[in-house]
Coordinates of C-alpha atoms in Angstrom, one line a residue:
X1072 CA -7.9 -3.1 8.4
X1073 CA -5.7 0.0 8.7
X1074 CA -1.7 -0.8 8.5
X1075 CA 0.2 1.1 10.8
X1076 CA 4.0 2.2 10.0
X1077 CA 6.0 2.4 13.1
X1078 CA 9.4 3.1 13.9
X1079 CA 11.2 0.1 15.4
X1080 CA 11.2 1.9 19.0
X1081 CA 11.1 -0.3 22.2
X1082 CA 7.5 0.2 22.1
X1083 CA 6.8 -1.0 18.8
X1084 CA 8.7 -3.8 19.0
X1085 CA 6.8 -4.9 21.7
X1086 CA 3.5 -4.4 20.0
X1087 CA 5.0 -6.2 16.9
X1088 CA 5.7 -9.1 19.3
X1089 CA 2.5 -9.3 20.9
X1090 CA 1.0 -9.5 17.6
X1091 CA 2.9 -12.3 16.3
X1092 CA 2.6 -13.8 19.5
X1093 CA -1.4 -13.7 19.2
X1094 CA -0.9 -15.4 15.5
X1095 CA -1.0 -12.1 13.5
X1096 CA 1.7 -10.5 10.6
X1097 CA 3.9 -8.0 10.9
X1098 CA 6.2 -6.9 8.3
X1099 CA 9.8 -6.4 9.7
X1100 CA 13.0 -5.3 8.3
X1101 CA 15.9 -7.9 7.8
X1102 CA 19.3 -6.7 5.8
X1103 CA 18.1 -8.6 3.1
X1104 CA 14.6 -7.5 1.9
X1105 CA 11.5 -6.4 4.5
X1106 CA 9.7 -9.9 5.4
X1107 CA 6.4 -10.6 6.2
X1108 CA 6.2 -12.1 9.5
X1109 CA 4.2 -15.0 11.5
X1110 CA 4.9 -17.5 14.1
X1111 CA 6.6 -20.6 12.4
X1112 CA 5.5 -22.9 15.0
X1113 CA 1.3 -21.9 14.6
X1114 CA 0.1 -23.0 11.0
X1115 CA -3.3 -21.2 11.0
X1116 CA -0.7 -17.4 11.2
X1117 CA 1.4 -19.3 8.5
X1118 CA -2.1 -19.8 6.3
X1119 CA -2.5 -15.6 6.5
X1120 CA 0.9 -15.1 5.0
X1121 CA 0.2 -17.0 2.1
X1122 CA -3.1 -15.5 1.9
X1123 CA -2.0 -11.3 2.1
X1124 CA 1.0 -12.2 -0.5
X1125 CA -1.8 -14.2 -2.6
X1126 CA 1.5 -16.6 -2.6
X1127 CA 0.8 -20.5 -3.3
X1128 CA 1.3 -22.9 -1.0
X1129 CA 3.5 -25.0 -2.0
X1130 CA 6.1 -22.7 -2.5
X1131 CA 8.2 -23.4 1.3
X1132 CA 9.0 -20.6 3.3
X1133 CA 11.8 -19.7 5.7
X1134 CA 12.1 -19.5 9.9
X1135 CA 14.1 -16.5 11.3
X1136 CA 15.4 -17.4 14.5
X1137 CA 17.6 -15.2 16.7
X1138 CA 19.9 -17.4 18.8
X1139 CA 21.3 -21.0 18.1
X1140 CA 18.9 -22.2 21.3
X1141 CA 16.0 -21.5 18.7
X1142 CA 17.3 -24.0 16.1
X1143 CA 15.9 -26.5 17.9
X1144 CA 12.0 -25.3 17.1
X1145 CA 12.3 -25.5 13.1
X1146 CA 14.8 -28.0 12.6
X1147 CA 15.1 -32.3 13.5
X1148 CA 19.2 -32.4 13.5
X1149 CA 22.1 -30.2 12.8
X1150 CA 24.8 -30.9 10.7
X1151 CA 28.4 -30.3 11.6
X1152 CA 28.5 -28.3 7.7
X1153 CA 25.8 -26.4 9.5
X1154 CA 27.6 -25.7 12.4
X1155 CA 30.6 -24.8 10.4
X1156 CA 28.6 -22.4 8.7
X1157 CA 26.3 -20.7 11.2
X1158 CA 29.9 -20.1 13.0
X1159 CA 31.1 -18.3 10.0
X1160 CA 28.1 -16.9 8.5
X1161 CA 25.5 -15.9 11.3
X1162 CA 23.7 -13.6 12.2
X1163 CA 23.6 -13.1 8.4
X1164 CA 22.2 -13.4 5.1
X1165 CA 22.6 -17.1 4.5
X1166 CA 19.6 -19.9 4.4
X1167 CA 20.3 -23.4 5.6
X1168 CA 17.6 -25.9 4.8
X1169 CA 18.0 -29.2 7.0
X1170 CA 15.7 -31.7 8.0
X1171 CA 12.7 -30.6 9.6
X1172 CA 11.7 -30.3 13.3
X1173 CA 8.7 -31.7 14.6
X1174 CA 7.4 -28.2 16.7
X1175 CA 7.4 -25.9 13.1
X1176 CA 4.5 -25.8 11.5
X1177 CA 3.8 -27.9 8.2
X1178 CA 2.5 -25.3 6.3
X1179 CA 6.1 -23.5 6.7
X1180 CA 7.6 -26.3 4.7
X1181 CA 5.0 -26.7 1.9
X1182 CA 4.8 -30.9 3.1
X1183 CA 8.7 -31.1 2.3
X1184 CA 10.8 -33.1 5.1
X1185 CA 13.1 -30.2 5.2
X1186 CA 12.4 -26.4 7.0
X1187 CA 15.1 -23.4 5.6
X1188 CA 15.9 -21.6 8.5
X1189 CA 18.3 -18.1 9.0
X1190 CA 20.0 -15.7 11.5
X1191 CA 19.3 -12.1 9.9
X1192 CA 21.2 -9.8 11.5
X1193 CA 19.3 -6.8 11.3
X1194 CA 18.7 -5.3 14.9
X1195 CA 15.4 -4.8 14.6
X1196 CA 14.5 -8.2 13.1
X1197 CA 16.4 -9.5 15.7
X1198 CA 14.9 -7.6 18.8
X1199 CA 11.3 -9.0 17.4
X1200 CA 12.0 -12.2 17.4
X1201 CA 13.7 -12.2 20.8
X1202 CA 10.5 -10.2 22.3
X1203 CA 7.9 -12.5 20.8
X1204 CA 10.0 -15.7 21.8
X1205 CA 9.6 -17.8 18.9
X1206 CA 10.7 -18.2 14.9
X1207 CA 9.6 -16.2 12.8
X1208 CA 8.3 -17.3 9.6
X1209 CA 8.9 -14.6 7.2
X1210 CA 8.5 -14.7 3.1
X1211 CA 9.3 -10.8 1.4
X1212 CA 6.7 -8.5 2.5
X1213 CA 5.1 -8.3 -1.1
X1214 CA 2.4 -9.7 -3.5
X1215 CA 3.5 -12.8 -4.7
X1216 CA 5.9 -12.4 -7.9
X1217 CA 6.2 -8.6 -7.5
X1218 CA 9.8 -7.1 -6.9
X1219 CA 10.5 -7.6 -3.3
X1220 CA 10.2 -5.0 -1.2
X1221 CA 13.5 -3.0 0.7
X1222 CA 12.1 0.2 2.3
X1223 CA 8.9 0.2 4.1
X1224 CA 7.2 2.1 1.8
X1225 CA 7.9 -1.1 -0.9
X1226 CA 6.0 -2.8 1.9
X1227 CA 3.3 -0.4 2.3
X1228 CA 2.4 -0.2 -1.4
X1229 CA 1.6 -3.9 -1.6
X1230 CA 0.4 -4.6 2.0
X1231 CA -1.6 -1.8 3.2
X1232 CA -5.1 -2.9 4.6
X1233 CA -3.8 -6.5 4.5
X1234 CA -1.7 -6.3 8.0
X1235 CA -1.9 -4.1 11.2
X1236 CA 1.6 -2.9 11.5
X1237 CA 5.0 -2.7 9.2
X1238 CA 8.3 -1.5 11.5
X1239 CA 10.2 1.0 9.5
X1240 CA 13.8 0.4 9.6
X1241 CA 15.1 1.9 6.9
X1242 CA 16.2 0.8 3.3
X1243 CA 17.9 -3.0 3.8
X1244 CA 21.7 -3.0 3.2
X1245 CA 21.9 -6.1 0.6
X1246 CA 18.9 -5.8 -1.4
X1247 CA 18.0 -9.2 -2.4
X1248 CA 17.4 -12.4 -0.9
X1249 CA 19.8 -14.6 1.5
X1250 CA 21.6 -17.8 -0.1
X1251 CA 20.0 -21.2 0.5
X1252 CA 22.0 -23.9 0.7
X1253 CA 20.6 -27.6 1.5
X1254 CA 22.3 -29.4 3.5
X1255 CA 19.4 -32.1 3.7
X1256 CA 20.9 -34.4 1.2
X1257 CA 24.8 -36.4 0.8
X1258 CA 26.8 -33.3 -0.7
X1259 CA 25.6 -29.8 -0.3
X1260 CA 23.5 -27.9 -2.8
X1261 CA 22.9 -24.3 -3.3
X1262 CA 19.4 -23.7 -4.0
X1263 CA 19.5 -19.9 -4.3
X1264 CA 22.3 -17.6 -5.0
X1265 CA 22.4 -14.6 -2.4
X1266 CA 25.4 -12.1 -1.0
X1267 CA 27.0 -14.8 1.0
X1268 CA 28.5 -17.1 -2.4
X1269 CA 29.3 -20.5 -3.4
X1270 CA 32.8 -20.2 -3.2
X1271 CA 32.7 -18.6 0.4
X1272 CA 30.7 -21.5 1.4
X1273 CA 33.1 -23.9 0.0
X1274 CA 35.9 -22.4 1.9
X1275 CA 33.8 -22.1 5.0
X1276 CA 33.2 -25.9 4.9
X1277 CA 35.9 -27.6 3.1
X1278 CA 33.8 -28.7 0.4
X1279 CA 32.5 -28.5 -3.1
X1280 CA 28.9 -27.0 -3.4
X1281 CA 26.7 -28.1 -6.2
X1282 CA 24.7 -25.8 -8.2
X1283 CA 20.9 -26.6 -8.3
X1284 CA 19.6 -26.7 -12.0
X1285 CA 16.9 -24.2 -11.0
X1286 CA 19.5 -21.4 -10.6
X1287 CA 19.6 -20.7 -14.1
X1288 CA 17.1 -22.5 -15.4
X1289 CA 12.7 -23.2 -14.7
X1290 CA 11.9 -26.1 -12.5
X1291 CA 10.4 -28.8 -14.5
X1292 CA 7.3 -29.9 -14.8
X1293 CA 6.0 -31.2 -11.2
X1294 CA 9.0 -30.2 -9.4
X1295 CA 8.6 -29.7 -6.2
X1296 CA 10.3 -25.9 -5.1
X1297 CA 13.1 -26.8 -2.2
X1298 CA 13.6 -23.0 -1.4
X1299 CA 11.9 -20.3 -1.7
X1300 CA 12.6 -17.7 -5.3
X1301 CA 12.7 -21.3 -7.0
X1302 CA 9.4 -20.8 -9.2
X1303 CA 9.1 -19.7 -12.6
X1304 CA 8.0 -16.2 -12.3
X1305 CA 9.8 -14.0 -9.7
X1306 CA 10.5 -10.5 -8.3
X1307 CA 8.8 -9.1 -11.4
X1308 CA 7.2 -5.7 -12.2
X1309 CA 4.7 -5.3 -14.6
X1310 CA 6.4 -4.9 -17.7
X1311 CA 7.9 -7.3 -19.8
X1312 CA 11.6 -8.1 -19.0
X1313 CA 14.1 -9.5 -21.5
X1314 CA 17.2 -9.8 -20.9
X1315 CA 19.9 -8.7 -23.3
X1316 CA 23.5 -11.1 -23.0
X1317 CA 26.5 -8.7 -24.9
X1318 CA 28.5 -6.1 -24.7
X1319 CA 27.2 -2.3 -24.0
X1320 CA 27.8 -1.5 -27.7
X1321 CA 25.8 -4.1 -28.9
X1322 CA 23.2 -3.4 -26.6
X1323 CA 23.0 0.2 -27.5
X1324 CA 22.5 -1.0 -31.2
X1325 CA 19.4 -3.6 -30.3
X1326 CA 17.8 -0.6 -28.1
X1327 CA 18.0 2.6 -31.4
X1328 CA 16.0 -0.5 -33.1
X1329 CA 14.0 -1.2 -30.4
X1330 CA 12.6 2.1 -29.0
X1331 CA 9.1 3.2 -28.7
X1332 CA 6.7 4.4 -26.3
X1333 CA 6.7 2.2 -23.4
X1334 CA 9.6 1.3 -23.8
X1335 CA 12.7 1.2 -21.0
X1336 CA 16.5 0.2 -20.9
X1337 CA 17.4 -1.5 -17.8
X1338 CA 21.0 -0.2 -18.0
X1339 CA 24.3 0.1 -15.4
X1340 CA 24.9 3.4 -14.0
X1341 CA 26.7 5.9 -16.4
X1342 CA 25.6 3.9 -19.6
X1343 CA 22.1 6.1 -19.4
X1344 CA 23.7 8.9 -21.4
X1345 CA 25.1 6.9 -24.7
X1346 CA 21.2 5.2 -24.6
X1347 CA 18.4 6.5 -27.2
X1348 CA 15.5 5.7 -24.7
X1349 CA 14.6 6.4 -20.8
X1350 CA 16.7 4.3 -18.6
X1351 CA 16.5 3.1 -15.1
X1352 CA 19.8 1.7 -13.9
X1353 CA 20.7 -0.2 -11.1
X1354 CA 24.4 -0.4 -10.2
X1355 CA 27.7 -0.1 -11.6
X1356 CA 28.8 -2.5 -14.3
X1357 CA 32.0 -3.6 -12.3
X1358 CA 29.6 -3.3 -8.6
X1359 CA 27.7 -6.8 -8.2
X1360 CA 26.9 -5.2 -4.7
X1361 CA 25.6 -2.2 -5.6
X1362 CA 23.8 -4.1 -8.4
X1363 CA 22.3 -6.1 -5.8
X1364 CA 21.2 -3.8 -3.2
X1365 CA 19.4 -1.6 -6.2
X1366 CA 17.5 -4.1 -8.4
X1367 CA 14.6 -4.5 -7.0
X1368 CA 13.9 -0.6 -6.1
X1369 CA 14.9 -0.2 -9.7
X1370 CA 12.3 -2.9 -10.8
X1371 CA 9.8 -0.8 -9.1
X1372 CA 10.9 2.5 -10.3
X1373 CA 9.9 1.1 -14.0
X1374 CA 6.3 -0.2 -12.6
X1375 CA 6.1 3.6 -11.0
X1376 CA 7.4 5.2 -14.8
X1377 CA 4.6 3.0 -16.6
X1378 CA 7.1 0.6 -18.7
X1379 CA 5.7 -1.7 -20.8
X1380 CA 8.9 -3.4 -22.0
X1381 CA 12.3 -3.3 -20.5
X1382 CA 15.6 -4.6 -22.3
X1383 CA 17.6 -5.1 -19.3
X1384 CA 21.7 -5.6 -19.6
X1385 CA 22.6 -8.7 -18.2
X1386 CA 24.9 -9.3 -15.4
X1387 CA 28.0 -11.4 -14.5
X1388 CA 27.2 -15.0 -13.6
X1389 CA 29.6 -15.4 -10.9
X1390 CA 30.3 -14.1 -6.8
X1391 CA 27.7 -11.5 -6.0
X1392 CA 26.3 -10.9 -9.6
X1393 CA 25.0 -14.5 -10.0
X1394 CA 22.4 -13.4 -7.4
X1395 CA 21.5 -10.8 -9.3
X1396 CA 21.2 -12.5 -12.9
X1397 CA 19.2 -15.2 -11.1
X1398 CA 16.4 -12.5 -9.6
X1399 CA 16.6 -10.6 -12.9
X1400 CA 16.1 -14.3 -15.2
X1401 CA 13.3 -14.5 -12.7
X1402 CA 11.3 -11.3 -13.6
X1403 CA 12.1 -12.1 -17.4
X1404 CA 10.6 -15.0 -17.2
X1405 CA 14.1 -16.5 -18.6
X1406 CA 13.6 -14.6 -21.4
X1407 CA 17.5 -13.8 -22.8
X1408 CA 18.8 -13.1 -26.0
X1409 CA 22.1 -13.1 -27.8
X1410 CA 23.3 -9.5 -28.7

């Protein structure tokens, strides 16, 4: 199969939407990450996106809709939390997973009794769904457990040959994944952390959130994933990722021992100079944003270099930066270590 990249012109869009339409992928550009695309509400083009990412299938996925008169397809009841919050949050990068709708597709929700389901706000994301007239099931556009992908050509490197068309739309403006909270259950849970936080949905709906255990730490044995990004391995390159929990002088000490060929500090930008081996940073120290919006091009810069290990400094736990300590515990395989 030969993978066209197009430019999200009135055209393509339209061609985009005629293949969803007849059950095939497209990868499309949200403000998150770039997301593989199906029709939520046709299980055999759900099947295919689990298939190109090699992705298992019981890891749930979620629908992109692009008006509140599409709710209705993925999900069984609406909240008045979930009203509150799509009123303050959408179009926008925040996942609400409700109880589930009989017209989406099973294989969307993995057998769970719940579908996730998001407003992106990207234009283009939201001219396709509006021109192919239903949700849009739509994982990252990437082998399953690589760094997610957030320019086109992250999308073409792991999905050429697998899908007939990825719509350029530039590099995506957050970087990593939208929040999920659950609102499925008697007091509201967030599932994954994202740019939208806990304490902005708390003041959105007058509430405390919980924190899901698997937010900073592996699902147990025979736990069943609730949101997508909640499996043990994540967002990873191919090197091995450990995560070093200190201050920047201690972790300047750990890396003069721990140089040698292969390998990499995973540093904040401006530290690279004071560091005895090649770096790849990601952000500011003090920028959770810009930390978010650069990890995962960062993660694949190393891949690209040829790292073999990466000490990477560790984040804040807390706003913006817990998003990014949970994708980077993720690709380190919760490997952290006291410096």
């Amino acid at each position: 199969m030969k993978t066209e990249l197009l430019a999200p012109r009135p055209d393509a869009i339209e061609k985009a939407a005629g293949i969803l339409r007849a059950g095939g992928l497209v990868a499309i550009p949200t403000e998150t990450v770039y997301g593989l695309a199906a029709n939520a509400l046709d299980g055999a083009a759900v099947r295919a996106i689990f298939a190109a990412k090699g992705r298992p299938q019981d890891n749930p996925l979620i629908s992109h809709i692009a008006s509140m008169d599409m709710l209705g397809m993925v999900t069984g009841s609406v909240p008045p939390q979930a009203q509150r919050l799509a009123e303050a949050f959408w179009p926008g990068p925040l996942t609400m997973v409700l109880p589930r709708g009989a017209a989406v597709a099973r294989e969307v929700c993995a057998g769970l009794e719940t579908a996730a389901v998001r407003m992106p706000s990207h234009p283009v994301a939201q001219a396709v769904i509006r021109a192919a007239g239903v949700p849009l099931a739509a994982p990252s556009a990437n082998l399953s457990g690589s760094p997610s992908p957030t320019t086109a050509a992250d999308v073409l490197a792991d999905m050429e040959g697998k899908i007939p068309l990825i719509l350029d739309g530039g590099a995506c403006s957050v970087g990593v994944e939208s929040t999920v909270i659950s609102l499925a259950g008697a007091q509201p849970v967030l599932l994954r952390p994202g740019y939208i936080t806990k304490e902005q949905l708390e003041d959105a709906m007058g509430c405390a959130v919980a924190l899901s255990d698997a937010v900073l730490h592996k699902l147990k044995d025979g736990e069943s994933a609730a949101s997508p990004g909640m499996k043990y391995k994540h967002y990873a390159p191919k090197a091995d990722v450990t995560i070093l929990k200190g201050s920047f002088d201690a972790y300047k000490e750990y890396m003069k021992s721990h140089c040698a060929d292969g390998v990499y500090a995973l540093c904040f930008t401006g530290e690279e100079p004071a560091l005895p081996c090649p770096c790849v940073t990601y952000g500011r120290a003090d920028k959770p944003d810009e930390q978010a919006h650069a990890l995962f091009s960062a993660l694949r810069e190393l891949d690209a270099r040829g790292a073999k290990t990466v000490f990477a400094r560790c984040p804040a736990q807390e706003g913006v930066a817990m998003a990014v300590y949970n994708r980077l515990l993720r690709a380190a395989a919760f490997r952290v270590v006291e410096v």
